[in-house]
mmCIF file of C-alpha atoms in Angstrom:
data_model
loop_
_atom_site.group_PDB
_atom_site.id
_atom_site.type_symbol
_atom_site.label_atom_id
_atom_site.label_comp_id
_atom_site.label_asym_id
_atom_site.label_seq_id
_atom_site.Cartn_x
_atom_site.Cartn_y
_atom_site.Cartn_z
ATOM 1 C CA MET W 8 99.018 -113.788 23.649
ATOM 2 C CA ASN W 9 99.874 -113.487 19.950
ATOM 3 C CA LYS W 10 101.547 -116.319 17.848
ATOM 4 C CA ARG W 11 104.776 -114.444 17.447
ATOM 5 C CA LYS W 12 105.211 -114.055 21.228
ATOM 6 C CA LYS W 13 104.452 -117.743 21.622
ATOM 7 C CA ALA W 14 106.942 -118.719 18.986
ATOM 8 C CA LEU W 15 109.635 -116.582 20.522
ATOM 9 C CA ARG W 16 108.990 -118.148 23.838
ATOM 10 C CA ARG W 17 109.110 -121.663 22.484
ATOM 11 C CA PHE W 18 112.311 -120.905 20.421
ATOM 12 C CA ALA W 19 113.972 -119.271 23.491
ATOM 13 C CA LEU W 20 113.027 -122.195 25.818
ATOM 14 C CA THR W 21 114.150 -124.727 23.298
ATOM 15 C CA ILE W 22 117.495 -123.333 22.568
ATOM 16 C CA THR W 23 118.085 -122.629 26.221
ATOM 17 C CA ILE W 24 117.423 -126.230 27.100
ATOM 18 C CA PHE W 25 119.649 -127.377 24.147
ATOM 19 C CA ASN W 26 122.425 -125.400 25.423
ATOM 20 C CA ILE W 27 122.129 -126.629 29.024
ATOM 21 C CA LEU W 28 122.120 -130.153 27.698
ATOM 22 C CA GLY W 29 124.927 -129.473 25.382
ATOM 23 C CA HIS W 30 127.190 -128.319 28.167
ATOM 24 C CA THR W 31 126.319 -130.972 30.475
ATOM 25 C CA VAL W 32 125.557 -134.149 28.522
ATOM 26 C CA LEU W 33 126.121 -133.603 24.735
ATOM 27 C CA GLY W 34 129.821 -132.356 24.887
ATOM 28 C CA PHE W 35 129.610 -128.828 23.522
ATOM 29 C CA GLU W 36 133.237 -127.533 23.523
ATOM 30 C CA GLN W 37 132.732 -123.820 23.906
ATOM 31 C CA SER W 38 133.281 -122.337 27.252
ATOM 32 C CA ILE W 39 130.454 -121.111 29.658
ATOM 33 C CA ALA W 40 132.131 -117.771 29.535
ATOM 34 C CA GLN W 41 131.840 -117.489 25.853
ATOM 35 C CA ILE W 42 127.998 -118.181 26.289
ATOM 36 C CA PHE W 43 127.761 -115.129 28.801
ATOM 37 C CA VAL W 44 129.735 -112.742 26.706
ATOM 38 C CA SER W 45 127.364 -113.426 23.770
ATOM 39 C CA LEU W 46 124.191 -112.959 25.981
ATOM 40 C CA GLY W 47 125.660 -109.894 27.640
ATOM 41 C CA THR W 48 126.421 -108.293 24.260
ATOM 42 C CA ALA W 49 123.063 -109.206 22.817
ATOM 43 C CA TYR W 50 121.050 -108.018 25.844
ATOM 44 C CA SER W 51 123.051 -104.643 26.234
ATOM 45 C CA LEU W 52 122.735 -103.668 22.678
ATOM 46 C CA GLU W 53 119.083 -104.649 22.371
ATOM 47 C CA ILE W 54 118.364 -102.553 25.397
ATOM 48 C CA LEU W 55 120.619 -99.603 24.277
ATOM 49 C CA PHE W 56 119.118 -99.347 20.819
ATOM 50 C CA GLU W 57 115.462 -99.532 22.196
ATOM 51 C CA THR W 58 116.307 -96.784 24.767
ATOM 52 C CA MET W 59 117.715 -94.562 22.110
ATOM 53 C CA LYS W 60 114.765 -95.008 19.804
ATOM 54 C CA SER W 61 112.345 -94.269 22.675
ATOM 55 C CA ILE W 62 114.139 -91.200 23.685
ATOM 56 C CA ILE W 63 114.248 -89.998 19.957
ATOM 57 C CA SER W 64 110.441 -90.796 19.455
ATOM 58 C CA LYS W 65 109.505 -89.547 22.962
ATOM 59 C CA ARG W 66 107.821 -92.722 24.113
ATOM 60 C CA LYS W 67 108.300 -95.430 26.759
ATOM 61 C CA PRO W 68 110.734 -98.094 25.890
ATOM 62 C CA ASN W 69 109.016 -101.442 24.867
ATOM 63 C CA PHE W 70 110.665 -103.332 27.722
ATOM 64 C CA SER W 71 109.059 -101.017 30.265
ATOM 65 C CA GLY W 72 105.836 -102.105 32.139
ATOM 66 C CA SER W 73 106.540 -105.293 33.873
ATOM 67 C CA PHE W 74 109.203 -107.934 34.374
ATOM 68 C CA ILE W 75 107.438 -110.359 32.029
ATOM 69 C CA ASN W 76 107.297 -107.648 29.383
ATOM 70 C CA PHE W 77 111.085 -107.014 29.858
ATOM 71 C CA MET W 78 111.699 -110.703 29.442
ATOM 72 C CA ASP W 79 109.690 -111.036 26.268
ATOM 73 C CA PHE W 80 111.442 -107.943 24.900
ATOM 74 C CA LEU W 81 114.835 -109.590 25.282
ATOM 75 C CA LEU W 82 113.722 -112.995 23.688
ATOM 76 C CA PRO W 83 115.050 -112.217 20.142
ATOM 77 C CA ALA W 84 118.388 -111.033 21.667
ATOM 78 C CA HIS W 85 118.405 -114.140 23.794
ATOM 79 C CA ILE W 86 117.931 -116.554 20.819
ATOM 80 C CA SER W 87 120.421 -114.679 18.778
ATOM 81 C CA GLY W 88 123.155 -114.781 21.509
ATOM 82 C CA LEU W 89 122.646 -118.509 22.162
ATOM 83 C CA ALA W 90 122.678 -119.421 18.605
ATOM 84 C CA ILE W 91 125.885 -117.746 17.927
ATOM 85 C CA SER W 92 127.482 -119.115 20.989
ATOM 86 C CA MET W 93 126.359 -122.543 20.183
ATOM 87 C CA LEU W 94 127.225 -122.691 16.407
ATOM 88 C CA ILE W 95 130.668 -120.904 16.099
ATOM 89 C CA TYR W 96 133.907 -122.212 17.443
ATOM 90 C CA ALA W 97 136.918 -119.936 18.333
ATOM 91 C CA ASN W 98 139.016 -122.000 20.804
ATOM 92 C CA ASP W 99 139.063 -120.058 24.041
ATOM 93 C CA GLU W 100 138.723 -116.559 22.514
ATOM 94 C CA TRP W 101 135.880 -114.161 23.522
ATOM 95 C CA LEU W 102 136.086 -111.380 21.047
ATOM 96 C CA PRO W 103 134.774 -113.351 18.009
ATOM 97 C CA PHE W 104 131.679 -114.275 20.056
ATOM 98 C CA ILE W 105 131.173 -110.471 21.054
ATOM 99 C CA PHE W 106 131.680 -109.273 17.565
ATOM 100 C CA ALA W 107 129.538 -111.846 15.805
ATOM 101 C CA THR W 108 126.678 -111.041 18.441
ATOM 102 C CA ALA W 109 127.182 -107.254 18.004
ATOM 103 C CA VAL W 110 126.914 -107.788 14.272
ATOM 104 C CA ALA W 111 123.704 -109.836 14.551
ATOM 105 C CA ILE W 112 122.007 -107.208 16.853
ATOM 106 C CA CYS W 113 123.247 -104.170 14.911
ATOM 107 C CA SER W 114 122.153 -105.647 11.596
ATOM 108 C CA LYS W 115 118.559 -105.503 12.727
ATOM 109 C CA GLU W 116 118.764 -101.634 13.287
ATOM 110 C CA ILE W 117 121.007 -100.735 10.293
ATOM 111 C CA LEU W 118 119.956 -103.046 7.472
ATOM 112 C CA ARG W 119 116.222 -102.402 7.033
ATOM 113 C CA ALA W 120 113.966 -102.421 4.056
ATOM 114 C CA PRO W 121 110.708 -100.457 3.576
ATOM 115 C CA HIS W 122 107.719 -102.323 4.782
ATOM 116 C CA LYS W 123 104.115 -101.041 4.691
ATOM 117 C CA LYS W 124 104.286 -97.837 6.536
ATOM 118 C CA GLY W 125 107.598 -98.373 8.258
ATOM 119 C CA SER W 126 110.496 -100.567 7.812
ATOM 120 C CA LYS W 127 111.889 -104.007 8.914
ATOM 121 C CA HIS W 128 115.111 -105.875 9.093
ATOM 122 C CA PHE W 129 115.531 -108.479 6.234
ATOM 123 C CA LEU W 130 118.671 -110.453 7.342
ATOM 124 C CA ASN W 131 118.487 -113.214 9.785
ATOM 125 C CA PRO W 132 120.455 -111.678 12.866
ATOM 126 C CA SER W 133 122.265 -114.679 14.020
ATOM 127 C CA ASN W 134 122.993 -116.149 10.635
ATOM 128 C CA THR W 135 124.483 -112.600 9.642
ATOM 129 C CA GLY W 136 126.731 -112.470 12.591
ATOM 130 C CA ILE W 137 127.984 -115.961 11.799
ATOM 131 C CA VAL W 138 128.636 -115.069 8.151
ATOM 132 C CA VAL W 139 130.514 -111.971 9.071
ATOM 133 C CA ILE W 140 132.662 -113.536 11.579
ATOM 134 C CA LEU W 141 133.490 -116.472 9.346
ATOM 135 C CA LEU W 142 134.390 -114.079 6.444
ATOM 136 C CA LEU W 143 136.625 -111.567 8.641
ATOM 137 C CA CYS W 144 138.145 -114.254 11.086
ATOM 138 C CA PRO W 145 139.567 -117.260 9.163
ATOM 139 C CA ARG W 146 140.668 -118.878 12.569
ATOM 140 C CA VAL W 147 136.963 -118.966 13.509
ATOM 141 C CA GLY W 148 134.984 -121.896 12.275
ATOM 142 C CA ILE W 149 131.594 -123.732 12.804
ATOM 143 C CA ALA W 150 131.248 -126.253 15.573
ATOM 144 C CA PRO W 151 131.757 -129.714 14.076
ATOM 145 C CA PRO W 152 128.894 -132.060 13.422
ATOM 146 C CA TYR W 153 130.059 -134.415 16.447
ATOM 147 C CA HIS W 154 129.584 -131.331 18.785
ATOM 148 C CA PHE W 155 126.009 -132.220 19.134
ATOM 149 C CA THR W 156 126.203 -135.975 20.051
ATOM 150 C CA GLU W 157 129.832 -136.575 21.144
ATOM 151 C CA TYR W 158 128.905 -138.095 24.317
ATOM 152 C CA VAL W 159 126.001 -140.268 23.242
ATOM 153 C CA ASP W 160 125.654 -143.447 21.169
ATOM 154 C CA GLY W 161 123.321 -146.230 20.225
ATOM 155 C CA PHE W 162 119.642 -145.346 20.896
ATOM 156 C CA TRP W 163 120.493 -141.810 21.813
ATOM 157 C CA ASP W 164 122.190 -141.062 18.501
ATOM 158 C CA TRP W 165 118.794 -141.406 16.897
ATOM 159 C CA PHE W 166 116.573 -140.244 19.589
ATOM 160 C CA ILE W 167 118.236 -136.810 20.200
ATOM 161 C CA PRO W 168 117.778 -135.769 16.447
ATOM 162 C CA ALA W 169 114.312 -137.167 16.224
ATOM 163 C CA LEU W 170 113.340 -135.274 19.272
ATOM 164 C CA ILE W 171 114.714 -131.905 18.021
ATOM 165 C CA LEU W 172 113.144 -132.723 14.552
ATOM 166 C CA SER W 173 109.560 -133.342 15.935
ATOM 167 C CA SER W 174 109.923 -130.428 18.242
ATOM 168 C CA GLY W 175 110.740 -128.277 15.333
ATOM 169 C CA VAL W 176 107.961 -129.547 13.303
ATOM 170 C CA MET W 177 105.442 -128.770 16.024
ATOM 171 C CA LEU W 178 106.782 -125.400 16.550
ATOM 172 C CA ASN W 179 106.826 -124.273 12.948
ATOM 173 C CA ALA W 180 103.469 -125.966 12.075
ATOM 174 C CA LYS W 181 101.525 -124.392 15.004
ATOM 175 C CA LEU W 182 103.144 -121.150 15.649
ATOM 176 C CA THR W 183 105.351 -119.788 12.816
ATOM 177 C CA ASN W 184 103.309 -121.434 9.905
ATOM 178 C CA LYS W 185 106.622 -122.052 8.010
ATOM 179 C CA MET W 186 106.058 -125.563 6.988
ATOM 180 C CA PRO W 187 105.853 -124.711 3.200
ATOM 181 C CA LEU W 188 109.233 -123.000 3.564
ATOM 182 C CA ILE W 189 110.741 -125.950 5.265
ATOM 183 C CA LEU W 190 109.380 -128.405 2.753
ATOM 184 C CA ALA W 191 110.531 -126.351 -0.162
ATOM 185 C CA TRP W 192 113.986 -125.985 1.375
ATOM 186 C CA ALA W 193 114.310 -129.852 2.044
ATOM 187 C CA GLY W 194 112.875 -130.905 -1.189
ATOM 188 C CA GLY W 195 115.124 -128.279 -2.988
ATOM 189 C CA PHE W 196 118.189 -129.626 -1.021
ATOM 190 C CA ILE W 197 117.373 -133.198 -2.099
ATOM 191 C CA ILE W 198 116.886 -132.254 -5.636
ATOM 192 C CA GLN W 199 120.175 -130.214 -5.917
ATOM 193 C CA ALA W 200 122.218 -132.974 -4.158
ATOM 194 C CA LEU W 201 120.822 -135.550 -6.703
ATOM 195 C CA ILE W 202 121.702 -133.348 -9.604
ATOM 196 C CA ARG W 203 125.250 -132.810 -8.385
ATOM 197 C CA TYR W 204 125.522 -136.532 -7.879
ATOM 198 C CA GLN W 205 124.290 -137.279 -11.386
ATOM 199 C CA PHE W 206 126.512 -134.899 -13.174
ATOM 200 C CA LEU W 207 129.685 -134.549 -10.989
ATOM 201 C CA PRO W 208 132.068 -137.345 -9.770
ATOM 202 C CA TYR W 209 130.539 -137.774 -6.256
ATOM 203 C CA GLU W 210 130.484 -141.382 -4.844
ATOM 204 C CA HIS W 211 127.834 -143.113 -2.689
ATOM 205 C CA LEU W 212 125.445 -140.134 -2.719
ATOM 206 C CA ALA W 213 127.901 -138.036 -0.715
ATOM 207 C CA THR W 214 125.914 -134.924 -1.605
ATOM 208 C CA LEU W 215 123.068 -136.210 0.570
ATOM 209 C CA TYR W 216 125.066 -136.841 3.731
ATOM 210 C CA PRO W 217 124.551 -133.517 5.258
ATOM 211 C CA ILE W 218 120.796 -134.219 5.507
ATOM 212 C CA THR W 219 121.532 -137.182 7.928
ATOM 213 C CA GLY W 220 123.189 -134.642 10.361
ATOM 214 C CA LEU W 221 121.881 -132.697 13.359
ATOM 215 C CA ALA W 222 123.423 -129.471 12.084
ATOM 216 C CA LEU W 223 121.092 -129.489 9.101
ATOM 217 C CA ILE W 224 117.949 -130.356 11.346
ATOM 218 C CA LEU W 225 118.857 -127.325 13.529
ATOM 219 C CA PHE W 226 119.427 -124.991 10.431
ATOM 220 C CA THR W 227 116.080 -126.185 8.845
ATOM 221 C CA PHE W 228 113.844 -125.822 11.837
ATOM 222 C CA TYR W 229 115.432 -123.138 13.925
ATOM 223 C CA MET W 230 117.266 -120.779 11.539
ATOM 224 C CA ILE W 231 115.882 -120.532 8.118
ATOM 225 C CA THR W 232 112.385 -120.244 9.540
ATOM 226 C CA ASP W 233 112.916 -116.993 11.362
ATOM 227 C CA PRO W 234 109.517 -115.418 11.293
ATOM 228 C CA GLY W 235 110.966 -111.791 11.046
ATOM 229 C CA THR W 236 113.067 -112.324 8.083
ATOM 230 C CA THR W 237 111.093 -114.689 5.900
ATOM 231 C CA PRO W 238 107.973 -114.415 3.803
ATOM 232 C CA PHE W 239 104.379 -115.260 5.146
ATOM 233 C CA LYS W 240 102.589 -116.059 1.879
ATOM 234 C CA THR W 241 102.794 -119.801 0.858
ATOM 235 C CA LYS W 242 104.012 -119.284 -2.560
ATOM 236 C CA SER W 243 106.670 -116.910 -1.305
ATOM 237 C CA GLN W 244 107.851 -119.344 1.282
ATOM 238 C CA ILE W 245 108.207 -121.965 -1.260
ATOM 239 C CA CYS W 246 110.093 -119.500 -3.578
ATOM 240 C CA PHE W 247 112.445 -118.641 -0.635
ATOM 241 C CA GLY W 248 113.031 -122.133 0.415
ATOM 242 C CA LEU W 249 113.862 -123.305 -3.124
ATOM 243 C CA SER W 250 116.168 -120.244 -3.555
ATOM 244 C CA CYS W 251 118.010 -121.152 -0.574
ATOM 245 C CA ALA W 252 118.562 -124.769 -1.808
ATOM 246 C CA PHE W 253 119.512 -123.474 -5.367
ATOM 247 C CA VAL W 254 122.140 -120.987 -3.992
ATOM 248 C CA TYR W 255 123.530 -123.847 -1.740
ATOM 249 C CA GLY W 256 123.973 -126.036 -4.604
ATOM 250 C CA VAL W 257 125.830 -123.255 -6.526
ATOM 251 C CA LEU W 258 128.040 -122.548 -3.706
ATOM 252 C CA MET W 259 128.910 -126.239 -3.417
ATOM 253 C CA LEU W 260 130.030 -126.328 -7.060
ATOM 254 C CA PHE W 261 132.667 -123.587 -6.069
ATOM 255 C CA ASN W 262 133.597 -125.582 -3.017
ATOM 256 C CA VAL W 263 132.348 -122.811 -0.566
ATOM 257 C CA VAL W 264 132.456 -124.194 2.924
ATOM 258 C CA PHE W 265 129.568 -123.421 5.420
ATOM 259 C CA GLY W 266 127.245 -123.189 2.378
ATOM 260 C CA PHE W 267 124.064 -123.206 4.548
ATOM 261 C CA PHE W 268 124.727 -119.863 6.261
ATOM 262 C CA PHE W 269 125.952 -118.206 3.075
ATOM 263 C CA SER W 270 122.974 -119.243 0.965
ATOM 264 C CA LEU W 271 120.508 -117.865 3.547
ATOM 265 C CA VAL W 272 122.284 -114.460 3.810
ATOM 266 C CA ILE W 273 122.500 -114.114 0.015
ATOM 267 C CA VAL W 274 118.643 -114.976 -0.401
ATOM 268 C CA CYS W 275 117.661 -112.730 2.425
ATOM 269 C CA SER W 276 119.822 -109.882 0.957
ATOM 270 C CA VAL W 277 118.181 -110.397 -2.509
ATOM 271 C CA ARG W 278 114.645 -110.278 -0.822
ATOM 272 C CA GLY W 279 115.603 -107.179 1.027
ATOM 273 C CA LEU W 280 116.652 -105.510 -2.470
ATOM 274 C CA TYR W 281 113.341 -106.670 -3.913
ATOM 275 C CA MET W 282 111.466 -104.970 -1.017
ATOM 276 C CA TYR W 283 113.371 -101.712 -1.818
ATOM 277 C CA TYR W 284 112.351 -102.096 -5.535
ATOM 278 C CA LEU W 285 108.710 -102.666 -4.664
ATOM 279 C CA ALA W 286 108.826 -99.530 -2.431
ATOM 280 C CA ILE W 287 110.272 -97.470 -5.320
ATOM 281 C CA ILE W 288 107.673 -98.723 -7.737
ATOM 282 C CA HIS W 289 104.913 -97.761 -5.256
ATOM 283 C CA THR W 290 106.363 -94.495 -4.607
ATOM 284 C CA MET W 291 106.693 -93.745 -8.434
ATOM 285 C CA SER W 292 103.018 -94.819 -9.082
ATOM 286 C CA GLN W 293 101.955 -92.591 -6.499
ATOM 287 C CA LYS W 294 103.653 -89.688 -7.961
ATOM 288 C CA VAL W 295 102.238 -90.514 -11.284
ATOM 289 C CA SER W 296 98.753 -90.717 -9.913
ATOM 290 C CA TYR W 297 99.233 -87.336 -8.211
ATOM 291 C CA GLN W 298 100.356 -85.547 -11.310
ATOM 292 C CA LYS W 299 97.489 -87.017 -13.257
ATOM 293 C CA GLY W 300 95.239 -85.676 -10.718
ATOM 294 C CA LEU W 301 96.723 -82.273 -11.010
ATOM 295 C CA VAL W 302 96.338 -82.474 -14.802
ATOM 296 C CA LYS W 303 92.689 -83.137 -14.432
ATOM 297 C CA GLU W 304 92.016 -80.350 -11.928
ATOM 298 C CA ALA W 305 93.911 -77.957 -14.320
ATOM 299 C CA ARG W 306 91.351 -79.001 -17.083
#
């Protein structure tokens, strides 16, 4: 089994357990129905797109073969559906969850950049769905920080974040190899927070307060590290993490709420444009080499 599949299984298992605990112990305020409509939308669209692509390319769908293969195929959709149902809050409405999940899955098929001999999606799916629903539906918000530890106190207030943090460290260190990105993002976050505290009228290091919350831990270890939409080389990971922190700091200067999500979608979009730029440069260089070859043959 390759590392990607192992990472997906671990991510899916972790977010599933967290949602179960959230609705039984931790005090999640979304309804069970909203979870199921998110998951149903994600599964349906993922299967639909894969069926269409298999028909067009005259091959078997990637989910065919066995039940385990089918389950593995649905893991990305499962993660996106649960992430959206866990992070957005829309009272008792269903449509925002359906729409945000649909945007997440569709973004993988529509917004793609050239990569090697094919193409790949460059936007984090669940993050994209969350950003779009926040922009289009002002009545929809992000689940409040107490959402994750509302029904616990004392020892458990520390144990739950510590458990999620340690699990995220092991997952990303062993399977996704995204620790350079995590450290760059965390370090960049602290730097921009200290700079804003130094030069702007904040009191008591308020700019650092988000780092003490479970929301930032989840974002750091389970969203910004998405293997499919982040770079693999160490230098590129560091650049990506620092860029997210820088953009977040700029957004905070303009009092943009939910800055984590917006900073990530901005950096991912810039990276996608850069991938297009590299592809264009590569194509142009190939044309120049081909023309030079024709000139040499003519001589």
